[in-house]
Structure formats: C-alpha cells, structure tokens
Short mmCIF file of C-alpha atoms and ligand atoms in Angstrom, two decimals:
data_model
loop_
_atom_site.label_atom_id
_atom_site.label_comp_id
_atom_site.label_asym_id
_atom_site.label_seq_id
_atom_site.Cartn_x
_atom_site.Cartn_y
_atom_site.Cartn_z
CA MET A 10 -77.12 -57.02 -3.78
CA LEU A 11 -79.02 -57.66 -7.26
CA VAL A 12 -76.05 -58.94 -9.64
CA ASP A 13 -75.75 -60.56 -12.76
CA THR A 14 -76.85 -64.13 -13.29
CA THR A 15 -73.67 -64.69 -15.49
CA SER A 16 -71.67 -63.60 -12.77
CA ILE A 17 -72.82 -65.82 -10.44
CA LEU A 18 -72.47 -68.95 -12.59
CA GLN A 19 -69.11 -68.28 -14.27
CA ASP A 20 -67.75 -68.41 -10.07
CA ALA A 21 -69.53 -71.31 -9.69
CA GLN A 22 -68.33 -72.63 -12.92
CA LYS A 23 -64.78 -71.98 -11.82
CA ASN A 24 -64.75 -73.13 -8.50
CA ARG A 25 -66.92 -75.98 -9.09
CA TYR A 26 -70.02 -75.85 -7.30
CA ALA A 27 -73.68 -74.60 -8.17
CA VAL A 28 -76.22 -72.22 -7.17
CA ALA A 29 -79.73 -73.10 -6.17
CA ALA A 30 -82.41 -71.47 -8.31
CA PHE A 31 -85.38 -71.53 -6.26
CA SER A 32 -88.73 -70.69 -7.83
CA VAL A 33 -90.89 -67.66 -6.02
CA TYR A 34 -94.18 -66.72 -6.83
CA SER A 35 -95.33 -65.41 -3.42
CA LEU A 36 -93.63 -62.88 -0.76
CA GLU A 37 -92.88 -65.56 1.20
CA THR A 38 -90.77 -67.27 -1.08
CA ALA A 39 -89.20 -64.67 -2.23
CA GLN A 40 -87.92 -63.41 1.06
CA ALA A 41 -87.26 -66.84 2.31
CA ALA A 42 -84.79 -67.08 -0.57
CA ILE A 43 -83.38 -63.82 0.03
CA ASN A 44 -83.00 -64.47 3.67
CA VAL A 45 -81.59 -67.76 2.90
CA ALA A 46 -78.91 -66.11 0.73
CA ASN A 47 -78.20 -63.46 3.29
CA ARG A 48 -77.28 -65.83 6.15
CA GLU A 49 -75.54 -68.14 4.78
CA LYS A 50 -73.94 -65.86 2.68
CA ASN A 51 -74.30 -67.45 -0.71
CA PRO A 52 -75.93 -66.69 -3.84
CA VAL A 53 -79.02 -67.19 -4.83
CA ILE A 54 -81.01 -67.33 -8.19
CA LEU A 55 -84.84 -66.29 -7.44
CA ALA A 56 -86.72 -67.79 -10.34
CA VAL A 57 -90.08 -66.59 -11.29
CA GLY A 58 -91.84 -68.60 -13.75
CA GLU A 59 -94.16 -67.44 -16.93
CA ARG A 60 -96.68 -69.75 -15.30
CA TYR A 61 -97.01 -67.29 -12.13
CA PHE A 62 -97.57 -64.34 -14.59
CA SER A 63 -101.14 -64.73 -14.21
CA SER A 64 -100.99 -64.33 -10.53
CA VAL A 65 -98.42 -62.25 -9.65
CA ASP A 66 -97.44 -58.77 -11.28
CA VAL A 67 -94.18 -59.24 -12.97
CA GLU A 68 -93.32 -55.32 -12.51
CA GLY A 69 -94.18 -54.97 -8.98
CA PHE A 70 -92.89 -58.50 -7.89
CA ALA A 71 -89.72 -57.45 -9.71
CA SER A 72 -89.46 -53.91 -7.72
CA PHE A 73 -90.33 -56.09 -4.55
CA ILE A 74 -87.12 -58.09 -5.00
CA GLN A 75 -84.77 -55.67 -6.40
CA THR A 76 -85.53 -53.21 -3.40
CA VAL A 77 -85.06 -55.98 -0.90
CA ALA A 78 -82.03 -57.42 -2.82
CA GLN A 79 -80.15 -53.98 -2.58
CA LYS A 80 -80.33 -54.65 1.10
CA THR A 81 -78.43 -58.11 1.01
CA THR A 82 -74.55 -58.48 0.84
CA ALA A 83 -75.45 -61.78 -0.66
CA PRO A 84 -75.20 -61.98 -4.78
CA ILE A 85 -78.94 -62.00 -5.53
CA ALA A 86 -80.06 -62.52 -9.48
CA LEU A 87 -83.56 -62.62 -10.96
CA HIS A 88 -83.92 -64.97 -13.70
CA LEU A 89 -87.14 -65.64 -15.64
CA ASP A 90 -87.94 -69.25 -15.98
CA HIS A 91 -89.31 -71.25 -18.49
CA ALA A 92 -90.93 -68.53 -20.98
CA TYR A 93 -92.55 -69.60 -23.54
CA GLN A 94 -94.13 -66.08 -25.10
CA LYS A 95 -91.52 -63.40 -26.66
CA GLN A 96 -93.62 -61.07 -24.58
CA SER A 97 -93.05 -62.45 -21.20
CA ILE A 98 -89.25 -61.91 -22.15
CA LEU A 99 -90.24 -58.72 -23.00
CA ARG A 100 -91.80 -57.92 -19.82
CA ALA A 101 -88.77 -59.54 -17.75
CA ILE A 102 -86.41 -57.57 -19.60
CA ARG A 103 -88.01 -53.80 -18.81
CA SER A 104 -88.77 -55.09 -15.31
CA GLY A 105 -84.99 -55.41 -14.77
CA PHE A 106 -84.65 -59.83 -14.46
CA THR A 107 -80.85 -60.37 -14.66
CA SER A 108 -81.47 -63.30 -17.16
CA VAL A 109 -84.13 -65.30 -19.05
CA MET A 110 -84.97 -68.80 -19.49
CA TYR A 111 -86.41 -69.33 -23.51
CA ASP A 112 -88.04 -73.17 -23.48
CA GLY A 113 -88.32 -73.76 -26.80
CA SER A 114 -87.84 -77.50 -26.17
CA SER A 115 -91.05 -78.49 -27.35
CA PHE A 116 -90.39 -77.59 -31.10
CA SER A 117 -88.21 -79.47 -33.87
CA PHE A 118 -84.41 -78.76 -33.46
CA GLU A 119 -84.18 -76.46 -36.19
CA GLU A 120 -87.04 -74.87 -34.79
CA ASN A 121 -85.60 -74.42 -31.40
CA VAL A 122 -82.07 -73.02 -32.51
CA ARG A 123 -84.45 -70.35 -35.07
CA LEU A 124 -86.65 -69.52 -32.27
CA THR A 125 -84.09 -69.39 -29.11
CA LYS A 126 -81.48 -67.50 -31.26
CA ASP A 127 -83.88 -64.52 -32.05
CA MET A 128 -84.61 -64.27 -28.10
CA ALA A 129 -80.71 -64.46 -27.50
CA GLU A 130 -80.70 -61.10 -30.30
CA ILE A 131 -83.24 -59.46 -28.04
CA ALA A 132 -81.69 -60.25 -24.25
CA HIS A 133 -78.28 -59.61 -25.60
CA LEU A 134 -79.35 -56.29 -26.87
CA ALA A 135 -80.47 -55.73 -23.69
CA GLY A 136 -77.26 -56.80 -21.42
CA VAL A 137 -79.31 -59.11 -20.30
CA SER A 138 -77.78 -63.09 -20.30
CA ILE A 139 -80.49 -66.21 -21.69
CA GLU A 140 -80.85 -69.69 -20.65
CA ALA A 141 -82.25 -72.51 -23.13
CA GLU A 142 -83.45 -76.17 -22.87
CA ILE A 143 -82.50 -78.94 -25.39
CA GLY A 144 -84.01 -82.39 -24.63
CA SER A 145 -87.03 -81.87 -22.60
CA LEU A 146 -87.51 -83.13 -18.66
CA ALA A 147 -90.63 -85.54 -18.13
CA LYS A 148 -93.26 -84.65 -15.49
CA GLY A 149 -92.98 -86.32 -12.05
CA ALA A 150 -95.52 -86.10 -9.19
CA PHE A 151 -97.12 -82.65 -8.01
CA SER A 152 -95.32 -80.57 -9.99
CA ASP A 153 -97.05 -77.38 -11.71
CA GLU A 154 -94.80 -77.39 -14.73
CA GLU A 155 -95.75 -78.18 -18.16
CA GLU A 156 -95.48 -82.06 -19.21
CA GLY A 157 -92.52 -82.85 -21.18
CA ASN A 158 -91.29 -85.49 -23.48
CA GLY A 159 -88.13 -86.84 -21.51
CA ILE A 160 -85.77 -86.94 -24.20
CA LEU A 161 -82.67 -86.89 -23.02
CA THR A 162 -80.26 -84.10 -24.39
CA ASP A 163 -77.98 -85.46 -27.65
CA PRO A 164 -74.19 -83.93 -26.67
CA ARG A 165 -73.48 -83.33 -30.26
CA LEU A 166 -76.89 -81.39 -30.79
CA ALA A 167 -75.99 -79.27 -26.97
CA GLU A 168 -72.62 -78.41 -28.99
CA GLU A 169 -74.33 -77.27 -32.14
CA PHE A 170 -76.86 -75.67 -30.42
CA VAL A 171 -74.93 -73.20 -27.91
CA ASN A 172 -73.15 -72.66 -30.90
CA GLU A 173 -75.92 -71.59 -33.60
CA THR A 174 -78.03 -69.78 -30.63
CA ASN A 175 -75.27 -68.21 -28.58
CA VAL A 176 -77.11 -68.94 -25.61
CA ASP A 177 -75.21 -68.13 -22.20
CA PHE A 178 -76.49 -71.20 -19.82
CA LEU A 179 -77.49 -74.46 -21.18
CA ALA A 180 -80.55 -76.79 -19.71
CA ALA A 181 -79.52 -80.48 -20.05
CA ALA A 182 -81.73 -83.33 -19.51
CA ILE A 183 -79.91 -86.24 -18.40
CA GLY A 184 -82.98 -88.45 -16.47
CA THR A 185 -83.99 -85.28 -13.40
CA VAL A 186 -87.98 -85.13 -13.58
CA HIS A 187 -90.04 -81.89 -12.79
CA GLY A 188 -91.75 -82.97 -9.66
CA MET A 189 -91.10 -86.01 -7.58
CA TYR A 190 -90.27 -89.26 -8.88
CA VAL A 191 -92.72 -92.10 -9.58
CA THR A 192 -90.03 -94.51 -10.24
CA LYS A 193 -86.42 -95.12 -9.03
CA PRO A 194 -84.60 -91.83 -10.75
CA LYS A 195 -82.22 -92.89 -13.37
CA ILE A 196 -79.49 -90.10 -13.85
CA ASP A 197 -77.07 -90.49 -17.23
CA LEU A 198 -73.76 -89.32 -15.49
CA LYS A 199 -72.24 -90.55 -18.43
CA ARG A 200 -74.14 -88.58 -20.80
CA LEU A 201 -73.59 -85.33 -18.94
CA GLU A 202 -69.71 -85.66 -19.00
CA GLN A 203 -69.97 -85.81 -22.76
CA ILE A 204 -72.01 -82.71 -22.77
CA ARG A 205 -69.47 -81.04 -20.57
CA GLU A 206 -66.95 -82.01 -23.11
CA ARG A 207 -68.53 -80.44 -25.95
CA VAL A 208 -70.68 -76.98 -24.05
CA HIS A 209 -68.33 -74.71 -22.25
CA VAL A 210 -70.93 -72.40 -21.34
CA PRO A 211 -72.75 -73.15 -17.34
CA LEU A 212 -74.61 -75.95 -17.47
CA VAL A 213 -77.96 -75.87 -15.94
CA LEU A 214 -79.90 -78.78 -14.24
CA HIS A 215 -83.77 -78.68 -14.24
CA GLY A 216 -85.94 -81.06 -11.53
CA GLY A 217 -83.93 -80.81 -8.34
CA SER A 218 -86.54 -81.82 -6.18
CA ASP A 219 -86.45 -85.23 -4.71
CA THR A 220 -83.21 -86.30 -6.42
CA PRO A 221 -80.62 -88.07 -4.22
CA ASP A 222 -78.19 -85.92 -2.68
CA GLU A 223 -75.26 -88.32 -3.85
CA ILE A 224 -76.28 -87.92 -7.22
CA LEU A 225 -76.61 -83.96 -7.16
CA LYS A 226 -73.40 -84.15 -5.97
CA GLN A 227 -72.42 -86.12 -8.58
CA VAL A 228 -73.60 -84.02 -11.30
CA ILE A 229 -72.12 -80.81 -9.37
CA GLU A 230 -68.62 -82.70 -9.73
CA ARG A 231 -69.35 -83.03 -13.56
CA GLY A 232 -70.05 -79.54 -14.23
CA ILE A 233 -73.74 -78.36 -13.42
CA CYS A 234 -73.33 -74.93 -11.80
CA LYS A 235 -77.25 -73.85 -11.40
CA ILE A 236 -79.85 -76.66 -10.16
CA ASN A 237 -83.61 -75.62 -10.08
CA VAL A 238 -85.58 -76.55 -7.13
CA ASN A 239 -89.06 -75.49 -7.09
CA THR A 240 -92.05 -78.91 -5.55
CA GLU A 241 -89.96 -80.68 -2.64
CA ILE A 242 -89.82 -76.77 -1.05
CA SER A 243 -93.61 -76.47 -1.96
CA MET A 244 -94.35 -80.03 -0.26
CA GLU A 245 -92.53 -79.25 2.88
CA ALA A 246 -94.18 -76.32 3.48
CA VAL A 247 -97.95 -78.13 2.06
CA SER A 248 -97.36 -80.54 4.72
CA PHE A 249 -96.90 -77.98 7.23
CA LEU A 250 -99.83 -76.42 6.42
CA THR A 251 -101.67 -79.23 6.67
CA ARG A 252 -100.62 -80.38 9.74
CA GLN A 253 -101.38 -76.69 11.35
CA LEU A 254 -104.58 -76.37 10.22
CA ASN A 255 -105.64 -79.85 11.72
CA ASP A 256 -103.64 -79.46 14.97
CA LYS A 257 -104.71 -75.81 15.36
CA PRO A 258 -107.87 -74.70 13.35
CA GLY A 259 -108.24 -70.80 14.11
CA LEU A 260 -104.77 -69.59 13.99
CA HIS A 261 -104.48 -66.16 12.48
CA LEU A 262 -103.08 -66.34 8.67
CA SER A 263 -100.32 -64.11 9.08
CA VAL A 264 -98.80 -66.39 11.74
CA ILE A 265 -99.22 -69.48 9.42
CA MET A 266 -97.51 -67.77 6.58
CA GLU A 267 -94.42 -66.73 9.37
CA GLU A 268 -94.42 -69.95 10.50
CA MET A 269 -94.34 -71.66 6.93
CA GLN A 270 -92.10 -68.77 5.82
CA GLU A 271 -89.52 -70.71 8.26
CA VAL A 272 -90.53 -73.57 6.86
CA ILE A 273 -89.66 -73.04 3.54
CA GLU A 274 -86.34 -71.51 4.30
CA ASN A 275 -84.87 -74.28 6.48
CA SER A 276 -85.93 -76.20 3.15
CA MET A 277 -84.07 -74.05 0.81
CA THR A 278 -81.10 -73.88 3.41
CA ARG A 279 -80.50 -77.63 3.04
CA PHE A 280 -80.04 -77.26 -0.51
CA VAL A 281 -78.26 -74.14 -0.71
CA ARG A 282 -75.35 -75.81 1.69
CA LEU A 283 -75.70 -79.09 0.04
CA PHE A 284 -74.82 -77.28 -3.56
CA SER A 285 -72.06 -75.08 -2.20
CA ASN A 286 -70.19 -77.51 -0.27
CA ILE A 287 -69.20 -80.39 -2.20
P1 LIG B 302 -88.55 -79.43 -9.02
O1 LIG B 302 -90.06 -79.02 -8.67
O2 LIG B 302 -88.68 -80.70 -10.06
O3 LIG B 302 -87.56 -79.06 -8.24
O4 LIG B 302 -87.94 -78.62 -10.68
C1 LIG B 302 -88.01 -77.30 -10.80
C2 LIG B 302 -87.71 -76.76 -12.23
O5 LIG B 302 -86.64 -77.65 -12.69
C3 LIG B 302 -88.00 -75.32 -12.24
O6 LIG B 302 -87.81 -74.77 -13.54
#
C-alpha cells in the first residue's frame, strides 16, 4: 500500500533501522523495488530523481507505481529525489508523490534556507512531507547525479536549518559520495553523532552505494533512517547485461529485461536486509 513517507521514517527512527530509498526510472526498477518490499515484508521508498523527468512521464509513472503499490501489503512511499526546480516539486505533488526533496545545497546557507522554507510551505500546504540537504556530496565514479562540492554538514548549521525551514527529514553529508568511491571511504561518524544530538527529524544518508556494510550498520545505529541507493544496483544490472549480450547474442529484449529485473531485485534485497537487520 502507498503510505506517507514520514510515517515510514518515524517508525524507522523509533525502532532504529533504516529504509532503503531506491532510485527508479523505468518499469523494471519500480516493479523490482515494489516486489522486494512485498517479498521482504519491509517498507521501501521509490525515489524518482528530477533528472529522470526528461525520459519518464512523471504523471504516468506515478500512477503506475500507485496502482501497483495499492496491491501490496508492504508500505511503499513515492518520493521526489533531488529536485532543483519548483516546477518539479509542484508536478510531483500534483501526481500524488508522498514526499519531495528540494536540493538547495549548492547555494549559500542563507539562500538554501530561504528557498527550502518556501518549498516546505508549498509541500506542507499540500500535506506532503519534504526532505532537504545541507552540506553536499562529492561525486564518485559511475553516478548520474550532479557534481557536489563535498562540504560536510556543520551540526550547528544543520540544527538552525531545520528550525528555520521546518523540513521533515534532513540529508546530511558525512563523507559518502554519489556513486562508487574512487578513494577509500572516510565516513565521519563523530559528526553524525553531533548532528543527531542537535537535529530531531529523521536523518537521511545519500550515496549508499559501495559503502562498506559495517559503516552502513554504524550510521544506522547513530540515527540514519533512510539510505539512498542507486549506482551500485545500476552497475550490477549493467554488468549482467554486458555478460548476457556477449554470451548470448540474439536474445529477445523481453527475456533480457526480465532477467535484468531479477538481478535488480537481488541487489535491492541485499540492501533491504542489511538496513533492517542491524
Ligand atoms: P548512490 O548512487 O551513491 O547510491 O547514491 C544515490 C543517491 O544518493 C540518490 O539520491
């Protein structure tokens, strides 16, 4: 069933686990995420990034996800990931997304507060919850995300940001990157503890891919309730496709897509189990 993102995250915060937010941009990725939620009896967040709006009909995609989600017993949320345009927030709200993310992290603190506060007012008027980001992730390898400046979140500013903007959950930069790491991951757990002491809304970790399991467990213990994952799943699907196309040229696309969906489901299942089973 489709549920409010906040209710999923509040339960995760209370019971100290994290919910996976999987990037979805095609029928296979969306169907895979919903199948995994159902099979694992676990909540899952389907995250549609603004950058996919150029290839996906948002209204049509949202109604597909809503229809399939209504048939499941597991809680499913539909989230707008990394939106930079007010127009995208409005489109997502009108299409029945259960939460939106406004990303003003490339602006100065003051400008980020001003713009995010505006977007939060719009979202809240529509009864939709909102995530925002302070600090910004650097970009690693193979990600399709925007390049960030890699500035880690200042715990004092994080507190001020949440108080000023009234956002429902906060993405904090603690050293993960979007995509695969090109150098050894350096995750600032101390900083996360300091943010947690000051910020009481659910905390979000972007850049879940390629982060060692042990570190993911430690961030969940320290209060991360939502972990976004995209690149690692894409890489597993793409290397499967490459092998298939090399080994069995002439396969029908419908067969390859079905098999690829299974690979995506296996990858998502691993994350769901890891995040819920600490
Ligand atoms: P990865 O691609 O590193 O998993 O990050 C995904 C993400 O944070 C989407 O918002």
